Amino acid sequence: AQSVTQLDSQVPVFEEAPVELRCNYSSSVSVYLFWYVQYPNQGLQLLLKYLSGSTLVKGINGFEAEFNKSQTSFHLRKPSVHISDTAEYFCAVRPTQGGSEKLVFGKGTKLTVNP
Amino acid sequence: ETGVTQTPRHLVMGMTNKKSLKCEQHLGHNAMYWYKQSAKKPLELMFVYNFKEQTENNSVPSRFSPECPNSSHLFLHLHTLQPEDSALYLCASSQVTDRAGYEQYFGPGTRLTVT
């Protein structure tokens, strides 16, 4: 079984500051990793994903994440945030094999960008 | 319509009512999912349909009954719900193959309130 821990439930930052949202996972098998964003009153939108290859993954809206296998982490970063980045961010994993389509999500991190 | 659509967007129902949630995906995917999103809890996978066959039921109470008549449509039939069933119900779809990918595309959700 897999589990995902998002260490911060809320992260307030000022506009144009850098931000890092932390994600750690636990799994006995290899996994694919995803970050999703949920804006108020909307569904989830894929930000980026790690499947294989380079451990630094770039996504939409200037976000990137780095897969660290030894630390079982997949932290999300953005060098300069905008007010419009205010949203909830979810980290998710799924096994690379086994035939399950099931995504396991973390509890989410609410990012609030203040002017 | 594009992506994944859900109707209605908001629903208020009494505990003795029967209602249905509808999801439609316009992406040509072969798998569809129902999730429940409650305050302060992780996203909970409820059901998975793969090629119209239910492949996962995460111990969901029988008052929730899914139906997948074809690969583009997914319903969630509700009856005799409890107040704790109030939540945002999200539908998602993905293309499942024997290769990597599997990101799920989400609809905007139905906000359900049980009175």
PDB file of N, CA, C and O in Angstrom, chain A residues 55-98:
ATOM      1  N   THR A  55      15.054  13.705 -12.797  1.00  0.00           N
ATOM      2  CA  THR A  55      14.325  13.831 -11.534  1.00  0.00           C
ATOM      3  C   THR A  55      13.735  15.219 -11.342  1.00  0.00           C
ATOM      4  O   THR A  55      12.916  15.418 -10.452  1.00  0.00           O
ATOM      5  N   LEU A  56      14.153  16.181 -12.149  1.00  0.00           N
ATOM      6  CA  LEU A  56      13.579  17.519 -12.086  1.00  0.00           C
ATOM      7  C   LEU A  56      12.514  17.632 -13.166  1.00  0.00           C
ATOM      8  O   LEU A  56      12.801  17.503 -14.357  1.00  0.00           O
ATOM      9  N   VAL A  57      11.302  17.892 -12.716  1.00  0.00           N
ATOM     10  CA  VAL A  57      10.173  17.917 -13.633  1.00  0.00           C
ATOM     11  C   VAL A  57       9.584  19.323 -13.667  1.00  0.00           C
ATOM     12  O   VAL A  57       9.341  19.926 -12.619  1.00  0.00           O
ATOM     13  N   LYS A  58       9.369  19.825 -14.860  1.00  0.00           N
ATOM     14  CA  LYS A  58       8.750  21.151 -14.995  1.00  0.00           C
ATOM     15  C   LYS A  58       7.293  21.011 -15.388  1.00  0.00           C
ATOM     16  O   LYS A  58       6.936  20.147 -16.191  1.00  0.00           O
ATOM     17  N   GLY A  59       6.451  21.862 -14.805  1.00  0.00           N
ATOM     18  CA  GLY A  59       5.036  21.794 -15.084  1.00  0.00           C
ATOM     19  C   GLY A  59       4.496  23.114 -15.596  1.00  0.00           C
ATOM     20  O   GLY A  59       5.233  23.968 -16.048  1.00  0.00           O
ATOM     21  N   ILE A  60       3.184  23.244 -15.451  1.00  0.00           N
ATOM     22  CA  ILE A  60       2.544  24.465 -15.929  1.00  0.00           C
ATOM     23  C   ILE A  60       2.665  25.574 -14.894  1.00  0.00           C
ATOM     24  O   ILE A  60       2.985  25.313 -13.723  1.00  0.00           O
ATOM     25  N   ASN A  61       2.425  26.789 -15.335  1.00  0.00           N
ATOM     26  CA  ASN A  61       2.396  27.966 -14.442  1.00  0.00           C
ATOM     27  C   ASN A  61       3.709  28.205 -13.703  1.00  0.00           C
ATOM     28  O   ASN A  61       3.718  28.795 -12.623  1.00  0.00           O
ATOM     29  N   GLY A  62       4.830  27.735 -14.263  1.00  0.00           N
ATOM     30  CA  GLY A  62       6.129  28.002 -13.671  1.00  0.00           C
ATOM     31  C   GLY A  62       6.521  27.112 -12.507  1.00  0.00           C
ATOM     32  O   GLY A  62       7.538  27.348 -11.845  1.00  0.00           O
ATOM     33  N   PHE A  63       5.718  26.087 -12.220  1.00  0.00           N
ATOM     34  CA  PHE A  63       6.051  25.168 -11.127  1.00  0.00           C
ATOM     35  C   PHE A  63       7.012  24.083 -11.589  1.00  0.00           C
ATOM     36  O   PHE A  63       7.022  23.697 -12.757  1.00  0.00           O
ATOM     37  N   GLU A  64       7.798  23.573 -10.651  1.00  0.00           N
ATOM     38  CA  GLU A  64       8.652  22.429 -10.898  1.00  0.00           C
ATOM     39  C   GLU A  64       8.716  21.589  -9.629  1.00  0.00           C
ATOM     40  O   GLU A  64       8.405  22.065  -8.530  1.00  0.00           O
ATOM     41  N   ALA A  65       9.116  20.341  -9.806  1.00  0.00           N
ATOM     42  CA  ALA A  65       9.244  19.447  -8.658  1.00  0.00           C
ATOM     43  C   ALA A  65      10.440  18.545  -8.878  1.00  0.00           C
ATOM     44  O   ALA A  65      10.807  18.235 -10.017  1.00  0.00           O
ATOM     45  N   GLU A  66      11.033  18.112  -7.785  1.00  0.00           N
ATOM     46  CA  GLU A  66      12.197  17.237  -7.861  1.00  0.00           C
ATOM     47  C   GLU A  66      11.920  15.939  -7.123  1.00  0.00           C
ATOM     48  O   GLU A  66      11.538  15.947  -5.943  1.00  0.00           O
ATOM     49  N   PHE A  67      12.115  14.848  -7.825  1.00  0.00           N
ATOM     50  CA  PHE A  67      11.938  13.519  -7.247  1.00  0.00           C
ATOM     51  C   PHE A  67      13.231  13.106  -6.577  1.00  0.00           C
ATOM     52  O   PHE A  67      14.296  13.112  -7.193  1.00  0.00           O
ATOM     53  N   ASN A  68      13.140  12.753  -5.291  1.00  0.00           N
ATOM     54  CA  ASN A  68      14.302  12.276  -4.543  1.00  0.00           C
ATOM     55  C   ASN A  68      13.970  10.890  -4.013  1.00  0.00           C
ATOM     56  O   ASN A  68      13.228  10.748  -3.033  1.00  0.00           O
ATOM     57  N   LYS A  69      14.513   9.886  -4.679  1.00  0.00           N
ATOM     58  CA  LYS A  69      14.137   8.519  -4.334  1.00  0.00           C
ATOM     59  C   LYS A  69      14.638   8.128  -2.951  1.00  0.00           C
ATOM     60  O   LYS A  69      13.925   7.465  -2.183  1.00  0.00           O
ATOM     61  N   SER A  70      15.844   8.543  -2.604  1.00  0.00           N
ATOM     62  CA  SER A  70      16.419   8.133  -1.316  1.00  0.00           C
ATOM     63  C   SER A  70      15.633   8.745  -0.152  1.00  0.00           C
ATOM     64  O   SER A  70      15.514   8.140   0.910  1.00  0.00           O
ATOM     65  N   GLN A  71      15.101   9.943  -0.356  1.00  0.00           N
ATOM     66  CA  GLN A  71      14.317  10.587   0.694  1.00  0.00           C
ATOM     67  C   GLN A  71      12.815  10.415   0.494  1.00  0.00           C
ATOM     68  O   GLN A  71      12.025  10.965   1.273  1.00  0.00           O
ATOM     69  N   THR A  72      12.445   9.669  -0.515  1.00  0.00           N
ATOM     70  CA  THR A  72      11.030   9.443  -0.879  1.00  0.00           C
ATOM     71  C   THR A  72      10.249  10.749  -0.826  1.00  0.00           C
ATOM     72  O   THR A  72       9.211  10.862  -0.160  1.00  0.00           O
ATOM     73  N   SER A  73      10.787  11.740  -1.535  1.00  0.00           N
ATOM     74  CA  SER A  73      10.128  13.050  -1.541  1.00  0.00           C
ATOM     75  C   SER A  73       9.897  13.521  -2.961  1.00  0.00           C
ATOM     76  O   SER A  73      10.558  13.087  -3.914  1.00  0.00           O
ATOM     77  N   PHE A  74       8.953  14.441  -3.077  1.00  0.00           N
ATOM     78  CA  PHE A  74       8.614  15.035  -4.386  1.00  0.00           C
ATOM     79  C   PHE A  74       8.083  16.439  -4.096  1.00  0.00           C
ATOM     80  O   PHE A  74       6.905  16.720  -4.224  1.00  0.00           O
ATOM     81  N   HIS A  75       9.002  17.316  -3.708  1.00  0.00           N
ATOM     82  CA  HIS A  75       8.614  18.675  -3.302  1.00  0.00           C
ATOM     83  C   HIS A  75       8.340  19.566  -4.508  1.00  0.00           C
ATOM     84  O   HIS A  75       9.056  19.495  -5.517  1.00  0.00           O
ATOM     85  N   LEU A  76       7.359  20.409  -4.360  1.00  0.00           N
ATOM     86  CA  LEU A  76       6.935  21.332  -5.433  1.00  0.00           C
ATOM     87  C   LEU A  76       7.509  22.719  -5.141  1.00  0.00           C
ATOM     88  O   LEU A  76       7.440  23.190  -4.002  1.00  0.00           O
ATOM     89  N   ARG A  77       8.032  23.376  -6.186  1.00  0.00           N
ATOM     90  CA  ARG A  77       8.649  24.686  -5.985  1.00  0.00           C
ATOM     91  C   ARG A  77       8.216  25.663  -7.073  1.00  0.00           C
ATOM     92  O   ARG A  77       7.887  25.272  -8.200  1.00  0.00           O
ATOM     93  N   LYS A  78       8.251  26.941  -6.687  1.00  0.00           N
ATOM     94  CA  LYS A  78       8.083  28.001  -7.665  1.00  0.00           C
ATOM     95  C   LYS A  78       8.940  29.170  -7.195  1.00  0.00           C
ATOM     96  O   LYS A  78       8.873  29.551  -6.022  1.00  0.00           O
ATOM     97  N   PRO A  79       9.780  29.730  -8.063  1.00  0.00           N
ATOM     98  CA  PRO A  79      10.714  30.764  -7.623  1.00  0.00           C
ATOM     99  C   PRO A  79      10.057  32.105  -7.272  1.00  0.00           C
ATOM    100  O   PRO A  79      10.602  32.864  -6.480  1.00  0.00           O
ATOM    101  N   SER A  80       8.874  32.373  -7.856  1.00  0.00           N
ATOM    102  CA  SER A  80       8.223  33.659  -7.601  1.00  0.00           C
ATOM    103  C   SER A  80       6.718  33.476  -7.797  1.00  0.00           C
ATOM    104  O   SER A  80       6.263  33.241  -8.925  1.00  0.00           O
ATOM    105  N   VAL A  81       5.965  33.574  -6.711  1.00  0.00           N
ATOM    106  CA  VAL A  81       4.536  33.265  -6.801  1.00  0.00           C
ATOM    107  C   VAL A  81       3.718  34.524  -7.089  1.00  0.00           C
ATOM    108  O   VAL A  81       4.130  35.646  -6.809  1.00  0.00           O
ATOM    109  N   HIS A  82       2.537  34.275  -7.653  1.00  0.00           N
ATOM    110  CA  HIS A  82       1.584  35.339  -7.943  1.00  0.00           C
ATOM    111  C   HIS A  82       0.331  35.143  -7.104  1.00  0.00           C
ATOM    112  O   HIS A  82       0.063  34.050  -6.616  1.00  0.00           O
ATOM    113  N   ILE A  83      -0.439  36.204  -6.975  1.00  0.00           N
ATOM    114  CA  ILE A  83      -1.713  36.129  -6.257  1.00  0.00           C
ATOM    115  C   ILE A  83      -2.562  34.988  -6.821  1.00  0.00           C
ATOM    116  O   ILE A  83      -3.223  34.248  -6.074  1.00  0.00           O
ATOM    117  N   SER A  84      -2.509  34.808  -8.125  1.00  0.00           N
ATOM    118  CA  SER A  84      -3.339  33.799  -8.794  1.00  0.00           C
ATOM    119  C   SER A  84      -2.932  32.369  -8.466  1.00  0.00           C
ATOM    120  O   SER A  84      -3.653  31.423  -8.825  1.00  0.00           O
ATOM    121  N   ASP A  85      -1.800  32.179  -7.802  1.00  0.00           N
ATOM    122  CA  ASP A  85      -1.376  30.836  -7.384  1.00  0.00           C
ATOM    123  C   ASP A  85      -2.071  30.393  -6.099  1.00  0.00           C
ATOM    124  O   ASP A  85      -1.898  29.245  -5.673  1.00  0.00           O
ATOM    125  N   THR A  86      -2.835  31.254  -5.494  1.00  0.00           N
ATOM    126  CA  THR A  86      -3.597  30.891  -4.300  1.00  0.00           C
ATOM    127  C   THR A  86      -4.556  29.760  -4.642  1.00  0.00           C
ATOM    128  O   THR A  86      -5.436  29.908  -5.497  1.00  0.00           O
ATOM    129  N   ALA A  87      -4.371  28.631  -3.991  1.00  0.00           N
ATOM    130  CA  ALA A  87      -5.136  27.422  -4.312  1.00  0.00           C
ATOM    131  C   ALA A  87      -4.713  26.328  -3.338  1.00  0.00           C
ATOM    132  O   ALA A  87      -3.846  26.528  -2.494  1.00  0.00           O
ATOM    133  N   GLU A  88      -5.339  25.162  -3.495  1.00  0.00           N
ATOM    134  CA  GLU A  88      -4.921  24.003  -2.726  1.00  0.00           C
ATOM    135  C   GLU A  88      -4.161  23.058  -3.648  1.00  0.00           C
ATOM    136  O   GLU A  88      -4.576  22.826  -4.792  1.00  0.00           O
ATOM    137  N   TYR A  89      -3.074  22.517  -3.138  1.00  0.00           N
ATOM    138  CA  TYR A  89      -2.183  21.678  -3.936  1.00  0.00           C
ATOM    139  C   TYR A  89      -2.134  20.279  -3.341  1.00  0.00           C
ATOM    140  O   TYR A  89      -1.966  20.117  -2.125  1.00  0.00           O
ATOM    141  N   PHE A  90      -2.278  19.289  -4.223  1.00  0.00           N
ATOM    142  CA  PHE A  90      -2.314  17.898  -3.789  1.00  0.00           C
ATOM    143  C   PHE A  90      -1.203  17.101  -4.458  1.00  0.00           C
ATOM    144  O   PHE A  90      -1.034  17.156  -5.671  1.00  0.00           O
ATOM    145  N   CYS A  91      -0.508  16.336  -3.635  1.00  0.00           N
ATOM    146  CA  CYS A  91       0.488  15.397  -4.120  1.00  0.00           C
ATOM    147  C   CYS A  91      -0.171  14.020  -4.194  1.00  0.00           C
ATOM    148  O   CYS A  91      -1.003  13.684  -3.327  1.00  0.00           O
ATOM    149  N   ALA A  92       0.161  13.231  -5.211  1.00  0.00           N
ATOM    150  CA  ALA A  92      -0.452  11.914  -5.365  1.00  0.00           C
ATOM    151  C   ALA A  92       0.552  10.933  -5.942  1.00  0.00           C
ATOM    152  O   ALA A  92       1.480  11.325  -6.669  1.00  0.00           O
ATOM    153  N   VAL A  93       0.369   9.652  -5.639  1.00  0.00           N
ATOM    154  CA  VAL A  93       1.224   8.598  -6.179  1.00  0.00           C
ATOM    155  C   VAL A  93       0.360   7.443  -6.654  1.00  0.00           C
ATOM    156  O   VAL A  93      -0.789   7.290  -6.244  1.00  0.00           O
ATOM    157  N   ARG A  94       0.934   6.640  -7.541  1.00  0.00           N
ATOM    158  CA  ARG A  94       0.306   5.375  -7.914  1.00  0.00           C
ATOM    159  C   ARG A  94       1.410   4.403  -8.291  1.00  0.00           C
ATOM    160  O   ARG A  94       2.456   4.810  -8.791  1.00  0.00           O
ATOM    161  N   PRO A  95       1.200   3.126  -8.074  1.00  0.00           N
ATOM    162  CA  PRO A  95       2.242   2.143  -8.408  1.00  0.00           C
ATOM    163  C   PRO A  95       2.509   2.098  -9.904  1.00  0.00           C
ATOM    164  O   PRO A  95       1.598   2.288 -10.719  1.00  0.00           O
ATOM    165  N   THR A  96       3.762   1.810 -10.249  1.00  0.00           N
ATOM    166  CA  THR A  96       4.105   1.701 -11.674  1.00  0.00           C
ATOM    167  C   THR A  96       3.632   0.383 -12.262  1.00  0.00           C
ATOM    168  O   THR A  96       3.469   0.255 -13.464  1.00  0.00           O
ATOM    169  N   GLN A  97       3.418  -0.593 -11.408  1.00  0.00           N
ATOM    170  CA  GLN A  97       2.960  -1.893 -11.893  1.00  0.00           C
ATOM    171  C   GLN A  97       1.843  -2.398 -10.996  1.00  0.00           C
ATOM    172  O   GLN A  97       1.572  -1.836  -9.940  1.00  0.00           O
ATOM    173  N   GLY A  98       1.227  -3.447 -11.423  1.00  0.00           N
ATOM    174  CA  GLY A  98       0.191  -4.052 -10.603  1.00  0.00           C
ATOM    175  C   GLY A  98      -1.189  -3.858 -11.161  1.00  0.00           C
ATOM    176  O   GLY A  98      -2.151  -4.427 -10.669  1.00  0.00           O
TER     177      GLY A  98
END
